[in-house]
Coordinates of C-alpha atoms in Angstrom, one line a residue:
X1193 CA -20.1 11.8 -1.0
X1194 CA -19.1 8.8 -2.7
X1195 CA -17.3 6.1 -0.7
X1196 CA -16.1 4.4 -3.7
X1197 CA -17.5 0.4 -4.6
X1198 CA -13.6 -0.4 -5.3
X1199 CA -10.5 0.4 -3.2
X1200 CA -7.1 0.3 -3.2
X1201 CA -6.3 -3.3 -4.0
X1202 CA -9.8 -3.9 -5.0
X1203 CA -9.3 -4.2 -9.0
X1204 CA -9.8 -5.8 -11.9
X1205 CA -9.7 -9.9 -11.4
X1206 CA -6.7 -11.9 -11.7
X1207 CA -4.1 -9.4 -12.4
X1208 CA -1.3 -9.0 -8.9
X1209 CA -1.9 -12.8 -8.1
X1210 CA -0.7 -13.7 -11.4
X1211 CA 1.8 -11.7 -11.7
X1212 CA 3.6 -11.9 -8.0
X1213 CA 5.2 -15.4 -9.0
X1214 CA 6.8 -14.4 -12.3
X1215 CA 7.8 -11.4 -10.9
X1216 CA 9.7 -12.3 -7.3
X1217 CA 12.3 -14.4 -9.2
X1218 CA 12.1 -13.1 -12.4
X1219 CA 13.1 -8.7 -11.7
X1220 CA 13.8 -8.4 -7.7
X1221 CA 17.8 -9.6 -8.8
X1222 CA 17.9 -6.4 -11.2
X1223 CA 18.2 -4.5 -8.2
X1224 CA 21.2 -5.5 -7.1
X1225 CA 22.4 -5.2 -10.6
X1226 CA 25.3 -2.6 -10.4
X1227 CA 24.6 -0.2 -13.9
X1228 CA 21.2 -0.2 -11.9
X1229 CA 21.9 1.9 -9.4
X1230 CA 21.7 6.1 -10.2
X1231 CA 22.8 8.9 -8.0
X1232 CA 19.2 10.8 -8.9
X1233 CA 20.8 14.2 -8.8
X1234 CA 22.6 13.3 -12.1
X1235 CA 19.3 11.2 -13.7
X1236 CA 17.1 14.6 -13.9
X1237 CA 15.6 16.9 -16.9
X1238 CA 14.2 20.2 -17.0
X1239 CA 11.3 20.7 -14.5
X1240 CA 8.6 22.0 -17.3
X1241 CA 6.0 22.7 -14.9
X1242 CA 5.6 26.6 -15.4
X1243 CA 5.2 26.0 -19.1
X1244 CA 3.7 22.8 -19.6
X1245 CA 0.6 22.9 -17.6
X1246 CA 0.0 18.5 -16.7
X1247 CA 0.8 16.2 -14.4
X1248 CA 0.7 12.4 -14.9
X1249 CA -0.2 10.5 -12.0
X1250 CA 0.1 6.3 -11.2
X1251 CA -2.0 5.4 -8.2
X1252 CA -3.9 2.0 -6.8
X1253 CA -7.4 1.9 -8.3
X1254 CA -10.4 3.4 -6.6
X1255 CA -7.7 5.2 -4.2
X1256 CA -9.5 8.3 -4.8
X1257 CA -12.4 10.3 -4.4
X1258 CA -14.4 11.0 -7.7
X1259 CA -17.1 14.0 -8.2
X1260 CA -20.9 13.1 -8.1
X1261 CA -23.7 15.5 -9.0
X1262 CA -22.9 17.7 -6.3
X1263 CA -19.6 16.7 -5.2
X1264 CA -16.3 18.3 -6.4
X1265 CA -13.8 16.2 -6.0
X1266 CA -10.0 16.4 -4.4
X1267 CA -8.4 16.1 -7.8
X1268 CA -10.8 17.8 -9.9
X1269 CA -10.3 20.8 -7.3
X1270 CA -6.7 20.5 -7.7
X1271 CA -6.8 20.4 -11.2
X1272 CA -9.1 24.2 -10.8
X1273 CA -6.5 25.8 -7.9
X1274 CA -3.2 25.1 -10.1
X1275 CA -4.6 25.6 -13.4
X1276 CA -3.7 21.6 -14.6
X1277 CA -4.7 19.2 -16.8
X1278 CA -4.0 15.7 -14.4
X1279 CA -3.8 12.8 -16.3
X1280 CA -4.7 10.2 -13.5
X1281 CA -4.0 6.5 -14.4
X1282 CA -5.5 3.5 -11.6
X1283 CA -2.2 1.2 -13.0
X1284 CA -0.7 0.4 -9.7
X1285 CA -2.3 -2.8 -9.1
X1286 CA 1.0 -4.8 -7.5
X1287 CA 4.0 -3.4 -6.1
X1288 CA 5.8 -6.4 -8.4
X1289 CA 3.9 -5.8 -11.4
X1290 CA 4.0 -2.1 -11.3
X1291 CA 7.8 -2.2 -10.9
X1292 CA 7.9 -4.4 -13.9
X1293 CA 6.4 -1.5 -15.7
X1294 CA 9.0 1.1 -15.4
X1295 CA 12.4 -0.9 -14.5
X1296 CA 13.7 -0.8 -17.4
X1297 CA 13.2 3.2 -17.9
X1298 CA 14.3 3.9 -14.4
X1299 CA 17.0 1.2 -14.2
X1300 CA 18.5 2.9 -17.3
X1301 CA 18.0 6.5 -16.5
X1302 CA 15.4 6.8 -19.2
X1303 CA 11.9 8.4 -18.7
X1304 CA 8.8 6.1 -17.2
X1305 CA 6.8 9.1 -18.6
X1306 CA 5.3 9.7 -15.1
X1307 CA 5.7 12.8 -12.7
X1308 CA 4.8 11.1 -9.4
X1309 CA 3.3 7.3 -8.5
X1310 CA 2.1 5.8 -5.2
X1311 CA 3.9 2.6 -3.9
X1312 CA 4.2 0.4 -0.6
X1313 CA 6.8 1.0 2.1
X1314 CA 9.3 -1.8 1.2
X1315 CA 9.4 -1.2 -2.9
X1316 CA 9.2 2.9 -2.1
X1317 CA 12.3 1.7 0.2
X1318 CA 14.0 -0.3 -2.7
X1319 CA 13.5 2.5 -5.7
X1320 CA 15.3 5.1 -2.8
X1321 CA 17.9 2.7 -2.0
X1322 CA 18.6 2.7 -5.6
X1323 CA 18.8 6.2 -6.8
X1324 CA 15.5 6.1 -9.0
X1325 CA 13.7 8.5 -6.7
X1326 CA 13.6 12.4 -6.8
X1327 CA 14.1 14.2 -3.2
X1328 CA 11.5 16.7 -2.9
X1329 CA 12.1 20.3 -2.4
X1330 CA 10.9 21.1 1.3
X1331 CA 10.2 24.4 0.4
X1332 CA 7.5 23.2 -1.9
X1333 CA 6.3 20.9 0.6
X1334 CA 5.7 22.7 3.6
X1335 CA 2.7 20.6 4.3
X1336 CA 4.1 17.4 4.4
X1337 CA 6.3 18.7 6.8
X1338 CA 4.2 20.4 9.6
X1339 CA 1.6 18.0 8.9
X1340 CA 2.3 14.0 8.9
X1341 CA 1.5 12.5 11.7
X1342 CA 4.2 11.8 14.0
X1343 CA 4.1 7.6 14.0
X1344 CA 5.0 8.1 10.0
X1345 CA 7.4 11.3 10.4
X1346 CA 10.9 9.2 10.8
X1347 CA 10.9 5.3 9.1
X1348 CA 14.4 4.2 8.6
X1349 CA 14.2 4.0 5.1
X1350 CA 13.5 7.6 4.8
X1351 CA 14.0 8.8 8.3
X1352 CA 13.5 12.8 7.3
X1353 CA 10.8 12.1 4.5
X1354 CA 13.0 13.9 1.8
X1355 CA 11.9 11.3 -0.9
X1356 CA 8.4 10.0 0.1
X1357 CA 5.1 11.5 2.2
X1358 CA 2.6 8.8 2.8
X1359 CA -0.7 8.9 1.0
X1360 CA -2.4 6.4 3.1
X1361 CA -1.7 3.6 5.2
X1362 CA -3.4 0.5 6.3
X1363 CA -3.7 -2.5 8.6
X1364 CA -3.8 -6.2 7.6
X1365 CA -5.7 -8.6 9.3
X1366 CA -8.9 -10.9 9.2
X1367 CA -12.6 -10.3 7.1
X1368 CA -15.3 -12.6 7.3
X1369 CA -18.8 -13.3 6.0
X1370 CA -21.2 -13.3 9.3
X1371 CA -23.4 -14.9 7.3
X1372 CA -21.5 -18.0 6.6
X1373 CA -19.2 -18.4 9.3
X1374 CA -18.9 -18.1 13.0
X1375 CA -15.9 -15.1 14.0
X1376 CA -12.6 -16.2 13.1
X1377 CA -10.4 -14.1 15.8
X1378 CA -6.7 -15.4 14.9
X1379 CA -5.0 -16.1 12.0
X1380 CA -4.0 -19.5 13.6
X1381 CA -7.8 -20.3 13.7
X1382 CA -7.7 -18.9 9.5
X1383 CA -5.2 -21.4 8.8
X1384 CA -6.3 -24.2 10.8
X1385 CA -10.0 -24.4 11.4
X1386 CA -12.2 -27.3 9.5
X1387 CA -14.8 -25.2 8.6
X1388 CA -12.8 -22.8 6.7
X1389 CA -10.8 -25.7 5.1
X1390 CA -10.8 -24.7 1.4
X1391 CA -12.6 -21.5 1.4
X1392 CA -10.5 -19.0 2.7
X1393 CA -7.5 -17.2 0.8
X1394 CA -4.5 -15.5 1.6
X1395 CA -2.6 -12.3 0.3
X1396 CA -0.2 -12.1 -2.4
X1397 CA 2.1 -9.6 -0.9
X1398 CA 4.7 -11.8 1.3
X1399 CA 5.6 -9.1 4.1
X1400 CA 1.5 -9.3 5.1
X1401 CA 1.1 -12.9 4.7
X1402 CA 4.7 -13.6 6.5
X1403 CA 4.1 -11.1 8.9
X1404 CA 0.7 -12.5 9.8
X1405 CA 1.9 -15.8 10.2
X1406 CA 5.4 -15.1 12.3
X1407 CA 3.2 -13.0 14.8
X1408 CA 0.6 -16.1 15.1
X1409 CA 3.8 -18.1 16.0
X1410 CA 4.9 -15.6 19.1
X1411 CA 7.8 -14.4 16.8
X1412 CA 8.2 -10.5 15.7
X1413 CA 7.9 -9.5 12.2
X1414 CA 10.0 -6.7 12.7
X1415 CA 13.0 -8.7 14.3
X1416 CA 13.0 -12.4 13.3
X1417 CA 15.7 -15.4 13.0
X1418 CA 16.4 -17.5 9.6
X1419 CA 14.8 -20.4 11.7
X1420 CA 11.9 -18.3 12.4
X1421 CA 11.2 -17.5 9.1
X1422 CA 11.7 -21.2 7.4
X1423 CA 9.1 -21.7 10.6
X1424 CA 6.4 -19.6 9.2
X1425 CA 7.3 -20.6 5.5
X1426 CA 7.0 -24.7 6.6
X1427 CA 3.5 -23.5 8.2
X1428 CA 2.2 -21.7 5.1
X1429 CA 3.1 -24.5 2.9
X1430 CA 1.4 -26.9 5.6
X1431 CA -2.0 -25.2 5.1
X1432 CA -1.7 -24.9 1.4
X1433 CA -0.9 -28.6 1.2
X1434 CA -3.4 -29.4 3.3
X1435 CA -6.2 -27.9 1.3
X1436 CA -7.2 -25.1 3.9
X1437 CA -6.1 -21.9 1.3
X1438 CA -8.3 -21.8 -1.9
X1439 CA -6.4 -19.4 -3.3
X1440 CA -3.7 -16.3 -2.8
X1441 CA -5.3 -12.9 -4.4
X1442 CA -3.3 -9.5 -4.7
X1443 CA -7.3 -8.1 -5.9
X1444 CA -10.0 -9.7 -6.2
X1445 CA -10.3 -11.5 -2.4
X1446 CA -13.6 -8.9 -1.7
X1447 CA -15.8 -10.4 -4.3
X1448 CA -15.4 -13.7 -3.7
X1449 CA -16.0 -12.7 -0.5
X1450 CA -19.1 -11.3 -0.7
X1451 CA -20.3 -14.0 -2.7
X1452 CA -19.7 -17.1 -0.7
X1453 CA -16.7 -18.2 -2.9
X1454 CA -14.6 -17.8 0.6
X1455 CA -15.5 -17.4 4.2
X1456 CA -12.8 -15.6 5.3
X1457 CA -9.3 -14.6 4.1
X1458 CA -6.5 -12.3 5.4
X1459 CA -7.8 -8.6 3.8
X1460 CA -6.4 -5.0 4.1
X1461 CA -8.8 -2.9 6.3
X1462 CA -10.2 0.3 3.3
X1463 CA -11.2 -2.6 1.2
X1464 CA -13.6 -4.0 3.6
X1465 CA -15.0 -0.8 4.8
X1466 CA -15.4 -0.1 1.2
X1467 CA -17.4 -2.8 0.1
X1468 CA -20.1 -2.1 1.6
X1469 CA -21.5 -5.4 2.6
X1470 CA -23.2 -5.1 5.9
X1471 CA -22.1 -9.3 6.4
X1472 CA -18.4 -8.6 6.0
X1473 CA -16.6 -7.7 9.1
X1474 CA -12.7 -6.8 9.6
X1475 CA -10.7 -7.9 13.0
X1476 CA -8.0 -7.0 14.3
X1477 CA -6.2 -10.7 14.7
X1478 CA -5.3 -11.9 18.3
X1479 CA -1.9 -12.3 17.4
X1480 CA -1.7 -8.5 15.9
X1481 CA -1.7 -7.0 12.9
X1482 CA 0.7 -5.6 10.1
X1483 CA 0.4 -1.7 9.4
X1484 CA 1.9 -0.2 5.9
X1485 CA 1.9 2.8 3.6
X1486 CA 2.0 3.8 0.7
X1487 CA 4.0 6.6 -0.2
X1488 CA 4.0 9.2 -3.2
X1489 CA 6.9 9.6 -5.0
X1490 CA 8.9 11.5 -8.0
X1491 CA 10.9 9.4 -10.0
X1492 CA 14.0 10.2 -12.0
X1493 CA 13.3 12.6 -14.8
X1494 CA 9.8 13.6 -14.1
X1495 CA 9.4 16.3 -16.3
X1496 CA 6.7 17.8 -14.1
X1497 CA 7.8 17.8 -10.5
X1498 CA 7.0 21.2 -9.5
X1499 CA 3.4 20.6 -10.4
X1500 CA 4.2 16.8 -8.2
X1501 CA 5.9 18.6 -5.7
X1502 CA 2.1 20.9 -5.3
X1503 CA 0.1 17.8 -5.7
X1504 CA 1.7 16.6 -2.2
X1505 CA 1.7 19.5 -0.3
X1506 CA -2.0 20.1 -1.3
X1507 CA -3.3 16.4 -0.3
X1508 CA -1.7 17.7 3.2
X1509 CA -3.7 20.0 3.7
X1510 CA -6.4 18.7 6.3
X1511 CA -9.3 20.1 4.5
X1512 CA -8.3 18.1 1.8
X1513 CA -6.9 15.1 3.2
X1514 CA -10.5 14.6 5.4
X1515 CA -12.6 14.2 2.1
X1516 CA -9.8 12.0 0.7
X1517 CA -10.1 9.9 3.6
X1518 CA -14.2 10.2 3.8
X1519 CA -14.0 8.3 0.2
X1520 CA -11.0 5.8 0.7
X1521 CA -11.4 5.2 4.2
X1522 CA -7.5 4.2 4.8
X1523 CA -5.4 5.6 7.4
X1524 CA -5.6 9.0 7.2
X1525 CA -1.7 10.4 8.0
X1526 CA -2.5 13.9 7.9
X1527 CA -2.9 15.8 11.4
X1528 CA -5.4 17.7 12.0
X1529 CA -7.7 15.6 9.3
X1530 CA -10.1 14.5 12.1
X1531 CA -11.2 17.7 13.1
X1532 CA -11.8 19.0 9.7
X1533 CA -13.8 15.2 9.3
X1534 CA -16.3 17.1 11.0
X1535 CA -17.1 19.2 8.6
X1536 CA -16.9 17.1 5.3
X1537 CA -18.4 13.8 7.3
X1538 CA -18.9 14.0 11.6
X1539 CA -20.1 10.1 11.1
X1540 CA -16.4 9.4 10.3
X1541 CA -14.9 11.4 13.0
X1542 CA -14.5 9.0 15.3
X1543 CA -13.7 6.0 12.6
X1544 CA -11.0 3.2 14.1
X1545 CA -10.1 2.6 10.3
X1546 CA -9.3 5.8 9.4
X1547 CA -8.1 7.6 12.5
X1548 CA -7.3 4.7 14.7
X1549 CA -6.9 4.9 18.5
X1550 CA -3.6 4.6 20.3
X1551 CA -4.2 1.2 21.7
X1552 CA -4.9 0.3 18.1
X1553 CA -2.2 1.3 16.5
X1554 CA 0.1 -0.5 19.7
X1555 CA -0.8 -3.5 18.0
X1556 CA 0.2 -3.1 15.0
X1557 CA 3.4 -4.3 13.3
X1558 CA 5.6 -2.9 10.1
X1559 CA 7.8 -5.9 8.3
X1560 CA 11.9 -6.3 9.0
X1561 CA 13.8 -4.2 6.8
X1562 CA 15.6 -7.0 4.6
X1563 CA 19.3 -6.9 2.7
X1564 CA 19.0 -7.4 -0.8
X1565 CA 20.2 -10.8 -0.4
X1566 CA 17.2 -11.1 1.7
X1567 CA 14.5 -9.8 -0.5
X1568 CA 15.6 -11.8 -3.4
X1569 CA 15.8 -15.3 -1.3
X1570 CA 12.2 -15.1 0.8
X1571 CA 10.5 -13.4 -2.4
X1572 CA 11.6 -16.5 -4.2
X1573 CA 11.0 -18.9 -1.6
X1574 CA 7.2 -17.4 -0.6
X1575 CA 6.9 -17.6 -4.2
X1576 CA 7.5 -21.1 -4.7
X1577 CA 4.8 -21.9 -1.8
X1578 CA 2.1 -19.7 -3.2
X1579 CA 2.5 -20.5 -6.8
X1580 CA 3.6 -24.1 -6.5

């Protein structure tokens, strides 16, 4: 089966870290724009889906398993069952820079010309908050329903799951080269240590990065202070200004990984186990780590969401969702996965990264829900100290 040399955030050099500082200050205020907001039962078209046999699909690159010589895979299988043509597009590269893609469709109740696309918690949260999201049809999604695991069933922004259904989630924390650095256990040793001083780099997305650093200051990324925030933001500009980060990556961390470029940085958990690179190992920090998702979802005037609506419920079957899982090697959040793992993979089975334990996931930690006020002001100001 093939595990996949790239994963989620694994693309394509120098496109998310570019794009995070133009992006913070320059589209996050549209949101709080008011001809922005929709009520998406009045922004939808005719569902074409019994007639016009497609679906187009926006995911993270090498998020999904891909056939080999004697390996069908998920979505050419899904494509077979439901008689499709899937036009599947690896575009989501940044939460920020894939929103600059399609606000100006969604914001205006015009077509982003895509029937469902895969994003993190907090934007999923945003584009729901604003009316630019389809609910699903339960009855189409029966799956999702009986199926999610429980620690994902209820998040406040979408405590019943009518607009989203996770497609994977992950933790955040520490890789390292073995084979040029001793272990680096806590993200206070990444940011401080003088061996690691210029040759370790740190993530573009602020909630990991923030969250990383409030936890290694005692404070709780899911309930902090003003003070505690300026706290962590006067620490991360302390270690950029004292040489310790080389750079901040939304993709290409992994390579320069593997080849010496950096020691150690803060890395998302598939993308290590993906790399395979017997000298790079992932740890959980001392401190804790951050836990995310991201979540598939219908935007306004999909003209295909039907077919969408079949494309969830299918990846929730467990069948399906172990050989996803087998190639991605994220957090699997479909129940009843492991046990058909044993079937497509019994290696995997018992894998922390993709079916963690319980006292695994108790240290884990999911981001504050901000105001909009909020979101603007710390995307800004983490901006200014990672681009400036």
């Amino acid at each position: 089966m093939p595990s996949g040399g790239l994963s989620r955030r694994t693309a394509l050099r120098g496109g998310a870290g570019v794009a995070l500082g133009v992006a913070s200050l320059g589209v996050l205020p549209l949101f709080s724009t008011p001809d922005r907001k929709q009520d998406p039962t009045t922004c939808v078209t005719r569902d074409l889906s019994a007639s016009d046999k497609q679906l187009i699909v926006s995911n993270w690159p090498g998020y999904i398993d891909e056939d080999a010589k004697d390996y069908v895979s998920t979505l050419t299988a899904f494509g077979e069952r439901f008689h499709l043509d899937v036009h599947y597009t690896a575009d989501v590269n940044d939460n920020l820079e894939f929103f600059a893609k399609v606000v100006n469709q969604l914001g205006s109740c015009q077509p982003s010309k895509r029937d469902l696309f895969m994003l993190t918690d907090w934007m999923a949260a945003r584009m729901i908050q604003v009316g630019w999201i389809q609910p699903l049809d339960k009855t189409k999604v029966p799956n999702v329903h009986a199926n999610l695991i429980d620690s994902l069933a209820h998040v406040g922004w979408d405590p019943d799951r009518t607009y989203s259904a996770p497609w994977q989630s992950g933790l955040t924390g520490i890789a390292y080269n073995k084979s040029k650095v001793k272990e680096v256990r806590s993200f206070e040793e990444l940011l401080s240590r003088s061996d690691l001083k210029g040759r370790i780099s740190l993530l573009t997305e602020m909630r990991d990065t923030m969250g990383l650093i409030l936890l290694s200051q005692g404070k709780d990324p899911e309930k902090f202070t003003e003070n505690d925030w300026q706290n962590a933001l006067d620490r991360l500009r302390k270690a950029r200004n004292d040489g310790q980060v080389r750079a901040f990556t939304g993709n290409e961390y992994i390579q320069d990984l593997s080849a010496g470029n950096i020691v150690a940085c803060e890395a998302w958990s598939g993308d290590v186990a993906a790399a395979d690179d017997e000298n790079l190992v992932f740890v959980g920090p001392e401190e804790g780590q951050m836990i995310w998702s991201d979540n598939m979802l219908i935007p306004n005037l999909a003209s295909h969401k039907t077919n969408a609506e079949d494309w969830i419920n299918y990846y929730y079957e467990p069948e399906v969702a172990a050989k996803l899982a087998a190639a991605v090697w994220y957090i699997c959040p479909v129940k009843g996965a492991q046990q058909a793992m044993e079937k497509v993979d019994p290696t995997l089975v018992d894998n922390p990264l993709i079916f963690p334990t319980e006292e695994s996931l108790a240290t884990t930690h999911t981001f504050m829900a901000l105001q909009e006020y909020q979101t603007r002001a710390y995307e800004g100001e983490f901006a200014d100290v990672t681009g400036g």
